[in-house]
Amino acid sequence: MKYEYMFTLSGVISHVCIQDEVPSIDTLIEDQNRRSLLVCDVNTERFACAVAGNTGAALCVLGAGEAAKNWASIETILRAARSAGLGRDGLLIGIGGGVISDMTAFAASVYMRGVAVALVSTTLLGMVDAAVGGKTGFDLFDIKNLVGTFYPASRVYMPVSSLASLPAREWKSGMAELIKTAILDTEDKNGEFLGLLASLGPTRTTEASDTLVECIARAVRIKGRIVEADPKETGAERIMLNLGHTFAHALESSVGLGQLSHGEAVAWGIARACDLGLALGITPSERAAAILALLRSFDYELAAPYPLGNITLFMNALSSDKKKKAGTLNFVVPSTVGTELVSGKRIEPALLARIVGVS
Amino acid sequence: MKYEYMFTLSGVISHVCIQDEVPSIDTLIEDQNRRSLLVCDVNTERFACAVAGNTGAALCVLGAGEAAKNWASIETILRAARSAGLGRDGLLIGIGGGVISDMTAFAASVYMRGVAVALVSTTLLGMVDAAVGGKTGFDLFDIKNLVGTFYPASRVYMPVSSLASLPAREWKSGMAELIKTAILDTEDKNGEFLGLLASLGPTRTTEASDTLVECIARAVRIKGRIVEADPKETGAERIMLNLGHTFAHALESSVGLGQLSHGEAVAWGIARACDLGLALGITPSERAAAILALLRSFDYELAAPYPLGNITLFMNALSSDKKKKAGTLNFVVPSTVGTELVSGKRIEPALLARIVGVS
């Protein structure tokens, strides 16, 4: 099974290919004489070696996880690119999950004022979220992606065979973004996509089922269309991808970056968005019930306040959200079909406090 | 006297205003409620204070010079932006010479994936080069601007009264870029611009003369048109701004970054470009003579090899130039009117060695 898409982001064409195996480096560099650098982490080094084959391609192996998403790692990539002799016609290839995608694409966006980047996304979260849409970045001062650019990858490969070895927690993390994307599909009038996800069942199989691959392809198509319409998040489209994320980012900050998987925080945030949408009369009760039931079936922690968190830290983090506009928080909540953006001005502080479990 | 220009770079409109005094912060932020951060160095803090007036605007003061053009300074700007509460609608304002312009605009290009930047250029080099054209960056691994982005400032102010206090060496540094820009003016068929520069005389006055301001305005207009035609240096136009720079960057690297002023290195590089153009039969001998005479009148060191340098380091730096294409160095040399790009393939190694003073 193979799905191919082509998106145009700020004039840059981005090819996305969902296939079984990792691509070879020859496919990625396109021209034998082109210098390239493979970037991976300790968990995805074996995929990078599979991509490289016996070509002796330059390889840069970073530490794994959110803790490594910092300037030191970016500098390591830049040093390796320099050592590998990359010029402006060079290519950086990121092989891994969201952290590797974000950092490799950031490094590419600033190395010599920009070289091309290709991504091989090996996690569910990376496939359905980080690898498509051109957002790059790293964490600074304990703030997620405080530093970043918009810089689309020219090619994105999603080798679904890599999902077989994905740890259960990573799997669950990606599933939350998949559920999020299904909720904001404005064409899914009958809730078919959510039903497809429910049919996957909470137990993952060692091989990616045809249904899962279909769900990934659908999420890629939905996200691709949204980011094409609004590549730099200046319009009304891209903000919808933020469903659950205003709550999730504050939760991740308040419990300490890297303590929760991103998806665990997003699932909790989607539950809060449902509560908020219900309270405001925007989310129909049947839709909220269906979403919450699906989240529960995947065993996400949905209680408010979140058992691990410190509520004061949480409220501080919430109030310093990076997507504030004119000093006001904005929330995305599920509507009858798709989602709706709600200005924080419409929300009483007491209501917000109840939603996040302060009172 | 006041000159105003408007350039469009990659869809972003950039206003340039050459005027007597620094603008007030109200003019810069446009909206009283907008959060901003003023960035300057220890030498330009007084200009930043003049911009801020008694508004209590947030201020970030960096170390001066090329030695401070590093990630630590960028992180300092980002931390100050965060402390000042800048969101995505915030504004960074760089007040200083080329180093401050490049770093402030870089920080703006990556803070929360991009906030607006305005520049107040207080040096001759900054006015005629760094502040126009959208190139940002900082040095890494001893390589100038190894890290950077293309990110045009929305507003650029050039308060010529600030030139009165410019140290002589800085003045001389800027004059070299002014001479460079005059050489590549394809509309200057009679050498009028070069003549205007010669008429300034090597002795600077404490006040910017009308002739100097006219020269600055002319250089801004020429550079603005070039970068509009080729905003990301992918075409044939922008590379011409590199006249003298392939040699200059290698010289700066080989003597140690910050040892020479950029302009001193550029003047030496232009002399080498004249030698090369003469040897290749591209630069008419009268034109080379006029350019070299003008450079000499400003007392630039033009001898090859450069008295300070280590020739082995120089040749290594030259061969790792960041603007190599397909492994080949390219040189810009003066032609009858304007300049011409010459591929390194046309140049015998022995000729190049002679030009830079190896043999």
XYZ file of C-alpha atoms in Angstrom:
718
model
C 0.000 0.000 0.000
C 1.315 3.425 -0.886
C -0.148 6.913 -0.600
C 1.400 10.002 -2.173
C 0.526 13.651 -1.643
C 1.926 16.925 -2.831
C 1.384 20.104 -0.817
C 2.514 23.646 -1.635
C 3.538 25.665 1.414
C 4.581 29.303 0.924
C 5.627 28.410 -2.606
C 7.669 25.352 -1.594
C 6.475 22.005 -2.910
C 6.458 19.257 -0.307
C 6.064 15.628 -1.432
C 4.722 13.192 1.142
C 4.985 9.463 0.593
C 3.470 6.823 2.901
C 5.021 3.453 2.093
C 6.187 0.239 3.776
C 9.956 0.625 4.017
C 12.434 3.473 4.554
C 13.643 5.100 1.319
C 17.243 4.667 0.164
C 19.603 7.617 0.362
C 19.804 7.697 -3.452
C 16.080 8.429 -3.621
C 16.515 11.218 -1.072
C 19.521 13.066 -2.477
C 18.330 12.785 -6.108
C 21.821 13.641 -7.352
C 24.805 11.396 -6.539
C 27.127 14.369 -6.168
C 24.988 16.137 -3.625
C 26.400 16.279 -0.102
C 24.037 15.209 2.637
C 23.897 14.560 6.366
C 21.641 12.011 8.049
C 20.362 13.127 11.463
C 18.814 10.627 13.892
C 18.700 9.802 17.597
C 19.917 6.739 19.474
C 16.502 5.092 18.976
C 16.302 5.656 15.236
C 19.945 5.054 14.318
C 19.032 1.661 12.845
C 16.585 3.313 10.435
C 19.260 5.839 9.463
C 21.665 2.959 8.770
C 19.011 1.303 6.611
C 18.611 4.543 4.657
C 22.379 4.952 4.243
C 23.006 1.358 3.166
C 26.699 0.908 2.401
C 27.206 4.402 0.989
C 29.170 5.675 3.984
C 26.896 8.720 4.207
C 27.664 11.161 7.026
C 25.605 10.485 10.153
C 24.818 12.638 13.201
C 23.321 10.780 16.181
C 21.620 12.875 18.880
C 20.247 12.017 22.304
C 16.601 10.959 22.292
C 13.509 12.741 23.508
C 12.331 16.201 24.509
C 15.335 16.679 26.849
C 17.609 16.774 23.797
C 15.482 19.344 21.966
C 17.845 22.230 22.659
C 20.474 24.496 21.137
C 23.284 22.054 21.973
C 21.695 19.486 19.656
C 21.198 22.091 16.922
C 24.858 23.054 17.219
C 25.808 19.376 16.948
C 23.845 19.105 13.695
C 25.413 22.303 12.318
C 28.927 21.106 13.217
C 28.308 17.753 11.534
C 26.917 19.502 8.433
C 30.040 21.633 8.302
C 32.311 18.598 8.756
C 30.464 16.758 5.995
C 31.226 19.714 3.730
C 27.618 20.701 3.035
C 27.262 23.830 0.936
C 24.094 25.683 0.098
C 23.112 22.908 -2.290
C 23.435 20.322 0.501
C 20.633 18.286 2.057
C 19.823 17.515 5.686
C 17.829 14.334 6.226
C 16.036 13.903 9.554
C 15.197 10.312 10.477
C 13.066 9.874 13.582
C 10.049 11.231 15.413
C 8.791 14.749 15.997
C 11.825 15.970 17.941
C 14.248 14.906 15.204
C 11.965 16.310 12.475
C 11.631 19.670 14.225
C 15.347 20.021 14.996
C 16.683 18.808 11.641
C 14.336 21.130 9.761
C 15.292 24.034 12.050
C 19.000 23.387 11.476
C 18.355 23.253 7.716
C 16.461 26.552 7.850
C 19.418 28.415 9.367
C 22.529 26.601 8.041
C 24.080 29.036 5.549
C 20.674 30.802 5.540
C 18.847 27.681 4.431
C 19.541 24.331 2.793
C 17.017 21.707 1.692
C 15.598 19.230 4.195
C 13.987 15.808 3.771
C 12.315 13.904 6.576
C 11.844 10.201 7.224
C 9.221 10.039 9.935
C 9.410 6.865 11.990
C 6.806 7.485 14.711
C 3.037 7.780 14.616
C 3.200 11.273 16.176
C 5.769 12.372 13.614
C 3.712 11.066 10.698
C 0.380 12.573 11.652
C 1.772 15.831 13.013
C 5.392 17.017 13.100
C 6.574 15.913 9.657
C 3.914 17.808 7.689
C 3.395 21.552 7.778
C 6.810 23.172 7.948
C 6.980 24.033 11.640
C 10.492 23.645 13.043
C 11.950 24.444 16.414
C 13.539 23.624 19.726
C 12.890 24.362 23.400
C 14.476 27.256 25.316
C 13.998 28.539 28.871
C 11.757 25.490 29.448
C 9.319 26.727 26.813
C 8.440 24.277 24.062
C 9.465 25.452 20.602
C 10.190 28.994 21.779
C 12.727 29.136 18.947
C 11.717 28.023 15.472
C 10.946 28.801 11.853
C 8.434 27.903 9.156
C 10.442 25.782 6.740
C 8.729 22.972 4.805
C 10.609 19.779 3.969
C 10.917 19.121 0.251
C 10.277 15.392 0.771
C 8.661 13.520 3.632
C 8.679 9.720 3.818
C 6.547 7.733 6.250
C 7.745 4.114 6.351
C 4.930 2.399 8.275
C 7.051 -0.698 8.933
C 8.959 1.446 11.460
C 5.830 1.600 13.638
C 6.159 -2.096 14.535
C 8.951 -1.371 16.991
C 7.388 1.791 18.449
C 7.134 1.664 22.267
C 3.534 1.528 23.557
C 3.782 4.990 25.099
C 4.914 6.530 21.797
C 2.089 4.740 20.044
C -0.425 6.182 22.482
C 1.131 9.610 22.073
C 0.672 9.577 18.296
C -2.856 8.213 18.571
C -3.952 11.372 20.430
C -2.861 13.590 17.506
C -4.598 11.205 15.122
C -7.813 11.567 17.146
C -7.346 15.350 17.204
C -7.026 15.490 13.421
C -10.135 13.337 12.972
C -12.122 15.749 15.186
C -11.232 18.768 13.104
C -12.057 17.157 9.750
C -14.773 19.471 8.427
C -15.690 16.971 5.720
C -16.370 14.141 8.157
C -20.089 14.905 8.592
C -20.989 11.400 9.799
C -18.104 10.845 12.226
C -16.724 8.114 9.959
C -13.068 8.952 10.710
C -13.638 8.794 14.488
C -15.412 5.462 13.946
C -12.439 4.157 11.958
C -10.134 5.065 14.851
C -12.446 3.360 17.344
C -12.353 0.240 15.162
C -8.566 0.061 15.571
C -9.086 -0.891 19.193
C -6.757 0.056 22.006
C -4.465 -2.934 21.492
C -1.859 -2.224 18.904
C -0.749 -4.908 16.508
C 2.905 -5.469 15.688
C 2.250 -4.633 12.051
C 0.540 -1.514 10.830
C -2.917 -2.636 9.704
C -4.422 -1.374 6.457
C -6.938 0.550 8.563
C -4.191 2.306 10.507
C -2.338 3.237 7.325
C -5.603 4.572 5.915
C -6.068 6.671 9.080
C -2.524 8.049 8.802
C -3.072 8.925 5.140
C -6.334 10.633 5.970
C -4.718 12.667 8.764
C -1.852 13.674 6.459
C -4.309 14.824 3.807
C -6.385 16.830 6.302
C -3.352 18.474 7.879
C -1.754 19.126 4.486
C -4.844 20.971 3.252
C -5.037 23.063 6.413
C -1.394 24.140 6.286
C -1.596 24.853 2.551
C -4.441 27.261 3.262
C -2.566 28.954 6.105
C 1.160 28.123 5.964
C 2.321 30.601 8.611
C -0.624 30.497 10.999
C -1.688 34.028 10.153
C -5.161 33.025 8.934
C -8.137 31.236 10.476
C -7.291 27.675 9.384
C -4.101 26.558 11.060
C -5.140 27.596 14.539
C -7.667 24.725 14.480
C -4.757 22.258 14.686
C -4.335 23.706 18.155
C -7.362 21.751 19.437
C -6.476 20.636 22.974
C -3.036 22.219 22.730
C -3.531 25.388 24.780
C -4.388 23.135 27.728
C -1.782 20.524 26.721
C 1.170 22.908 26.482
C 0.369 24.407 29.888
C 0.118 20.882 31.341
C 3.430 19.821 29.799
C 5.145 22.951 31.157
C 3.644 22.619 34.623
C 4.620 18.978 35.135
C 8.077 19.619 33.576
C 8.954 19.209 29.899
C 9.369 15.560 28.917
C 7.496 14.136 31.945
C 4.370 13.467 29.914
C 4.278 12.348 26.317
C 2.921 15.090 24.061
C -0.045 12.904 23.139
C -0.976 12.193 26.763
C -1.121 15.947 27.324
C -3.071 16.497 24.084
C -5.643 13.818 24.953
C -6.185 15.521 28.327
C -6.404 18.884 26.539
C -9.019 17.560 24.090
C -11.115 16.400 27.057
C -10.879 19.946 28.501
C -11.829 21.416 25.113
C -14.906 19.152 25.088
C -15.841 20.313 28.618
C -15.412 23.926 27.526
C -17.346 23.452 24.285
C -20.176 21.759 26.213
C -20.305 24.572 28.797
C -20.419 27.189 26.048
C -23.112 25.312 24.118
C -20.853 24.832 21.093
C -20.086 21.120 21.338
C -23.207 18.921 21.018
C -23.395 16.516 23.978
C -23.477 13.415 21.709
C -20.284 14.556 19.981
C -18.506 15.254 23.276
C -19.613 11.855 24.545
C -18.277 10.098 21.429
C -14.914 11.879 21.645
C -14.506 11.251 25.377
C -15.470 7.603 24.949
C -12.860 7.189 22.208
C -10.168 8.843 24.380
C -11.148 6.644 27.334
C -10.958 3.518 25.177
C -7.279 4.324 24.598
C -6.839 4.661 28.362
C -5.749 8.327 28.495
C -5.796 10.139 31.838
C -8.657 12.630 31.530
C -9.236 13.774 35.138
C -9.081 17.499 35.972
C -6.893 18.625 37.570
C -4.325 16.264 36.075
C -3.070 14.017 38.905
C 0.613 14.935 38.396
C 0.328 18.684 38.053
C 0.805 21.709 40.255
C -2.227 23.858 39.554
C -0.476 27.199 40.242
C 2.283 26.371 37.769
C -0.397 25.208 35.361
C -2.357 28.456 35.546
C 0.864 30.483 35.085
C 1.841 28.435 32.057
C -1.664 28.765 30.615
C -1.586 32.541 30.932
C 1.742 32.799 29.081
C 0.650 30.705 26.096
C 2.619 31.634 22.973
C -0.490 31.863 20.780
C -2.127 34.627 22.779
C -3.476 37.379 20.546
C -3.688 40.924 21.956
C -3.201 39.451 25.426
C -6.115 37.037 25.117
C -6.020 33.244 25.219
C -7.935 31.481 22.487
C -9.380 27.989 22.604
C -10.452 25.579 19.893
C -13.457 23.416 20.775
C -15.311 20.680 18.857
C -18.447 21.891 17.073
C -21.152 19.873 15.313
C -18.752 19.053 12.468
C -15.120 20.072 12.855
C -14.114 22.710 15.377
C -14.666 26.352 16.313
C -12.305 29.020 17.642
C -13.450 30.707 20.856
C -11.903 33.906 22.122
C -10.938 33.784 25.773
C -12.920 36.999 26.186
C -16.090 34.930 25.985
C -14.950 32.737 28.869
C -15.543 33.658 32.530
C -12.453 33.019 34.682
C -14.632 30.934 37.046
C -15.694 28.682 34.158
C -12.116 28.225 32.985
C -11.045 27.428 36.560
C -13.768 24.763 36.832
C -12.794 23.221 33.468
C -9.144 22.766 34.479
C -10.111 21.518 37.949
C -9.130 24.425 40.185
C -12.466 24.520 41.962
C 17.201 66.217 3.917
C 15.158 63.039 3.844
C 15.052 60.070 1.469
C 12.401 57.361 1.583
C 12.297 54.045 -0.241
C 10.004 51.060 -0.235
C 11.273 47.642 -1.272
C 9.347 44.374 -1.504
C 11.366 41.323 -0.496
C 9.735 37.889 -0.767
C 6.364 39.564 -0.343
C 7.408 41.575 2.736
C 7.341 45.352 2.374
C 10.398 47.084 3.801
C 10.326 50.866 4.307
C 13.682 52.621 4.407
C 13.975 56.164 5.679
C 17.182 58.220 5.630
C 16.743 61.220 7.930
C 18.702 63.374 10.384
C 17.687 62.072 13.799
C 16.754 58.712 15.337
C 13.021 57.936 15.201
C 10.960 57.833 18.392
C 9.718 54.510 19.709
C 6.118 55.579 19.002
C 6.927 55.829 15.298
C 8.490 52.374 15.416
C 5.855 50.402 17.297
C 2.921 52.064 15.453
C 0.519 50.839 18.133
C 0.876 51.959 21.758
C -0.196 48.558 23.069
C 2.402 46.653 21.121
C 5.189 45.099 23.194
C 8.687 45.771 21.947
C 12.320 45.243 22.869
C 15.155 47.585 21.954
C 18.447 45.805 21.202
C 21.733 47.705 21.104
C 25.386 47.340 22.095
C 27.470 49.302 24.598
C 28.443 51.769 21.850
C 24.913 52.453 20.637
C 23.103 52.446 23.976
C 22.819 56.247 23.850
C 20.954 56.040 20.531
C 18.643 53.402 22.007
C 17.955 55.701 24.959
C 17.158 58.531 22.544
C 14.712 56.243 20.723
C 13.088 55.120 23.974
C 12.743 58.615 25.440
C 11.010 58.391 28.798
C 8.732 55.495 27.851
C 10.593 52.938 29.952
C 10.781 50.592 26.956
C 12.579 47.288 27.553
C 16.243 47.415 26.572
C 18.797 44.677 25.872
C 22.446 45.807 25.740
C 24.954 43.432 24.132
C 28.736 43.464 23.898
C 30.088 45.314 20.862
C 31.745 43.998 17.734
C 32.210 40.789 15.806
C 33.346 38.910 18.948
C 29.807 39.236 20.331
C 28.170 37.938 17.151
C 27.405 34.517 18.591
C 24.660 32.281 19.967
C 25.141 33.619 23.510
C 24.100 37.082 22.316
C 21.119 35.648 20.427
C 20.041 33.799 23.568
C 20.378 37.057 25.532
C 18.020 38.782 23.071
C 15.532 35.893 23.211
C 15.564 35.893 27.018
C 14.989 39.655 27.121
C 12.148 39.330 24.586
C 10.577 36.685 26.774
C 11.019 38.801 29.915
C 9.463 41.792 28.161
C 6.440 39.601 27.421
C 6.685 39.741 23.633
C 4.115 37.589 21.868
C 3.856 36.893 18.166
C 2.623 40.427 17.597
C 5.709 41.856 19.333
C 8.475 43.906 17.722
C 12.248 43.674 18.028
C 14.108 46.915 17.305
C 17.823 46.677 16.534
C 19.773 49.903 17.088
C 23.395 49.830 15.967
C 25.679 48.722 13.172
C 25.788 45.602 11.056
C 26.364 43.160 13.908
C 23.348 44.430 15.861
C 21.196 44.512 12.699
C 22.123 40.960 11.738
C 21.615 39.532 15.226
C 18.403 41.373 16.082
C 16.828 40.379 12.779
C 17.967 36.765 13.275
C 16.456 36.661 16.768
C 13.213 38.116 15.360
C 13.151 35.483 12.624
C 13.198 32.593 15.112
C 11.462 33.939 18.245
C 8.108 32.114 18.361
C 8.730 31.303 14.662
C 8.996 34.934 13.693
C 8.058 38.379 15.002
C 8.435 41.731 13.238
C 11.770 43.559 13.261
C 12.662 47.214 12.736
C 16.223 48.493 12.419
C 17.825 51.805 13.293
C 21.164 51.725 11.537
C 23.757 53.963 13.172
C 26.907 53.158 11.188
C 27.899 53.777 7.594
C 28.458 50.049 7.013
C 25.068 49.245 8.475
C 23.312 51.828 6.309
C 24.851 50.915 2.981
C 24.920 47.168 3.563
C 23.613 45.208 6.567
C 20.323 47.010 7.205
C 18.877 46.516 3.720
C 18.249 43.160 2.108
C 16.978 40.802 4.783
C 20.130 38.825 5.503
C 20.431 37.927 9.186
C 22.923 35.787 11.056
C 25.679 35.155 13.524
C 29.090 33.484 13.520
C 29.708 29.859 14.518
C 32.834 27.682 14.489
C 34.764 30.824 13.481
C 32.784 31.083 10.265
C 31.080 34.391 9.579
C 27.297 34.157 9.391
C 27.345 30.371 9.224
C 23.920 30.513 10.869
C 21.272 32.846 9.497
C 17.994 33.439 7.721
C 16.486 35.702 5.083
C 14.128 37.935 7.050
C 13.548 41.531 5.907
C 12.944 44.293 8.445
C 9.583 45.997 8.084
C 11.132 49.413 8.774
C 14.702 50.627 8.504
C 15.763 54.067 9.754
C 19.114 55.626 8.955
C 19.703 58.664 11.204
C 22.730 60.279 9.572
C 23.423 62.447 12.651
C 24.666 59.229 14.316
C 27.592 59.134 11.865
C 29.192 62.178 13.520
C 30.427 60.080 16.440
C 31.503 57.092 14.336
C 35.143 56.084 15.002
C 37.452 56.642 12.018
C 38.002 52.930 11.539
C 34.246 52.262 11.340
C 33.905 55.108 8.892
C 36.577 53.602 6.683
C 34.931 50.214 6.960
C 31.600 51.540 5.689
C 33.249 53.530 2.917
C 34.547 50.281 1.353
C 31.003 48.896 1.013
C 29.897 52.230 -0.412
C 32.655 52.016 -3.029
C 31.671 48.405 -3.756
C 28.047 49.393 -4.356
C 29.086 52.226 -6.662
C 31.181 49.785 -8.730
C 28.276 47.432 -9.320
C 25.810 50.149 -10.356
C 24.878 49.059 -13.882
C 23.254 52.419 -14.563
C 26.371 54.432 -13.766
C 27.722 54.457 -17.323
C 29.940 57.510 -16.784
C 31.422 56.616 -13.423
C 29.568 59.514 -11.811
C 28.944 57.662 -8.535
C 32.641 56.764 -8.152
C 33.458 60.397 -8.872
C 31.031 61.535 -6.189
C 32.776 59.268 -3.676
C 36.181 60.599 -4.714
C 34.872 64.135 -4.155
C 34.125 63.299 -0.503
C 37.843 63.173 0.125
C 39.505 60.870 2.632
C 39.052 63.251 5.557
C 35.700 62.803 7.183
C 33.770 65.749 8.476
C 32.022 65.671 11.833
C 28.689 66.202 10.137
C 27.349 64.116 7.305
C 27.618 66.293 4.216
C 24.803 66.494 1.685
C 27.063 64.663 -0.760
C 27.597 61.799 1.689
C 23.878 61.499 2.383
C 23.270 61.459 -1.368
C 25.845 58.657 -1.725
C 24.175 56.654 1.062
C 20.761 57.120 -0.554
C 22.115 56.051 -3.916
C 23.719 52.927 -2.410
C 20.475 52.045 -0.596
C 18.507 52.389 -3.837
C 20.976 50.231 -5.796
C 21.117 47.523 -3.153
C 17.345 47.615 -2.660
C 16.717 47.000 -6.369
C 19.202 44.144 -6.461
C 17.724 42.343 -3.456
C 14.166 42.892 -4.710
C 15.118 41.126 -7.942
C 16.756 38.231 -6.083
C 15.700 38.183 -2.416
C 17.190 34.796 -1.523
C 20.321 34.836 -3.655
C 19.040 32.102 -5.937
C 19.221 34.204 -9.097
C 21.966 36.066 -10.934
C 21.530 39.496 -9.288
C 22.365 39.268 -5.615
C 25.657 37.443 -6.104
C 27.052 40.707 -7.573
C 26.939 42.220 -4.062
C 29.664 39.706 -3.342
C 32.245 41.802 -5.237
C 35.487 41.524 -3.281
C 33.833 39.337 -0.634
C 35.141 35.917 -1.615
C 38.653 37.263 -1.042
C 37.557 39.374 1.947
C 35.869 36.556 3.878
C 38.903 34.322 3.443
C 41.148 37.159 4.631
C 38.969 37.841 7.675
C 38.951 34.133 8.598
C 42.697 33.718 8.103
C 43.723 36.671 10.259
C 41.088 35.790 12.889
C 37.514 37.107 12.976
C 37.344 40.666 14.273
C 41.033 41.488 13.666
C 40.273 43.470 10.529
C 37.236 45.630 9.976
C 34.937 44.134 7.359
C 35.517 47.124 5.091
C 39.299 46.855 5.280
C 38.982 43.255 4.109
C 36.456 44.204 1.401
C 38.681 46.997 0.046
C 41.546 44.509 -0.207
C 39.169 42.020 -1.855
C 38.029 44.602 -4.422
C 41.675 45.232 -5.331
C 42.092 41.480 -5.861
C 38.922 41.396 -7.979
C 40.377 44.182 -10.122
C 43.625 42.226 -10.550
C 41.643 39.134 -11.530
C 39.369 41.041 -13.903
C 42.410 42.649 -15.548
C 44.170 39.292 -15.967
C 41.036 37.755 -17.506
C 40.525 40.707 -19.855
C 37.133 41.579 -18.287
C 38.020 44.747 -16.378
C 39.193 47.598 -18.644
C 42.547 48.923 -17.403
C 41.214 52.509 -17.023
C 38.370 51.268 -14.830
C 40.708 49.164 -12.663
C 43.024 52.175 -12.339
C 40.161 54.454 -11.265
C 38.900 51.967 -8.663
C 42.368 51.280 -7.256
C 43.128 55.021 -7.105
C 39.908 55.649 -5.178
C 40.698 52.827 -2.735
C 44.245 54.153 -2.282
C 42.915 57.651 -1.616
C 41.081 56.234 1.406
C 44.332 54.637 2.556
C 43.260 50.982 2.445
C 45.940 48.279 2.601
C 45.931 46.737 -0.892
C 49.157 44.690 -0.969
C 49.031 40.976 -1.780
C 49.577 38.936 0.269
C 47.967 40.971 3.039
C 50.709 41.848 5.540
C 48.894 40.316 8.534
C 47.789 37.024 7.059
C 48.965 33.451 7.050
C 48.755 32.392 3.432
C 48.050 28.699 4.151
C 45.119 29.602 6.399
C 43.996 32.035 3.736
C 43.997 29.431 0.963
C 42.119 26.964 3.207
C 39.501 29.587 4.061
C 39.165 30.532 0.393
C 38.550 26.938 -0.625
C 35.758 26.513 1.953
C 33.837 29.629 0.920
C 30.142 29.292 1.711
C 29.016 30.469 -1.719
C 30.698 27.681 -3.641
C 28.421 26.149 -6.238
C 28.949 22.509 -7.219
C 32.348 22.674 -5.521
C 33.499 25.689 -7.534
C 34.449 29.135 -6.238
C 32.938 32.038 -8.087
C 34.310 35.554 -8.322
C 32.693 38.866 -9.172
C 34.942 41.274 -11.086
C 34.381 44.815 -12.388
C 33.384 44.975 -16.060
C 33.060 48.016 -18.345
C 29.905 49.113 -16.490
C 28.912 47.215 -13.362
C 30.324 43.762 -12.674
C 30.493 40.242 -14.115
C 30.372 36.832 -12.455
C 33.293 34.538 -13.313
C 33.225 30.845 -12.575
C 36.351 29.575 -10.834
C 36.548 26.953 -13.577
C 37.822 29.658 -15.906
C 40.670 30.505 -13.526
C 43.993 28.649 -13.533
C 45.194 27.835 -9.977
C 48.522 29.536 -10.812
C 46.729 32.761 -11.754
C 44.661 32.716 -8.578
C 47.809 32.091 -6.523
C 49.521 35.077 -8.141
C 46.478 37.332 -7.541
C 46.418 36.599 -3.802
C 50.198 36.871 -3.536
C 51.284 33.269 -3.005
C 53.919 33.386 -5.713
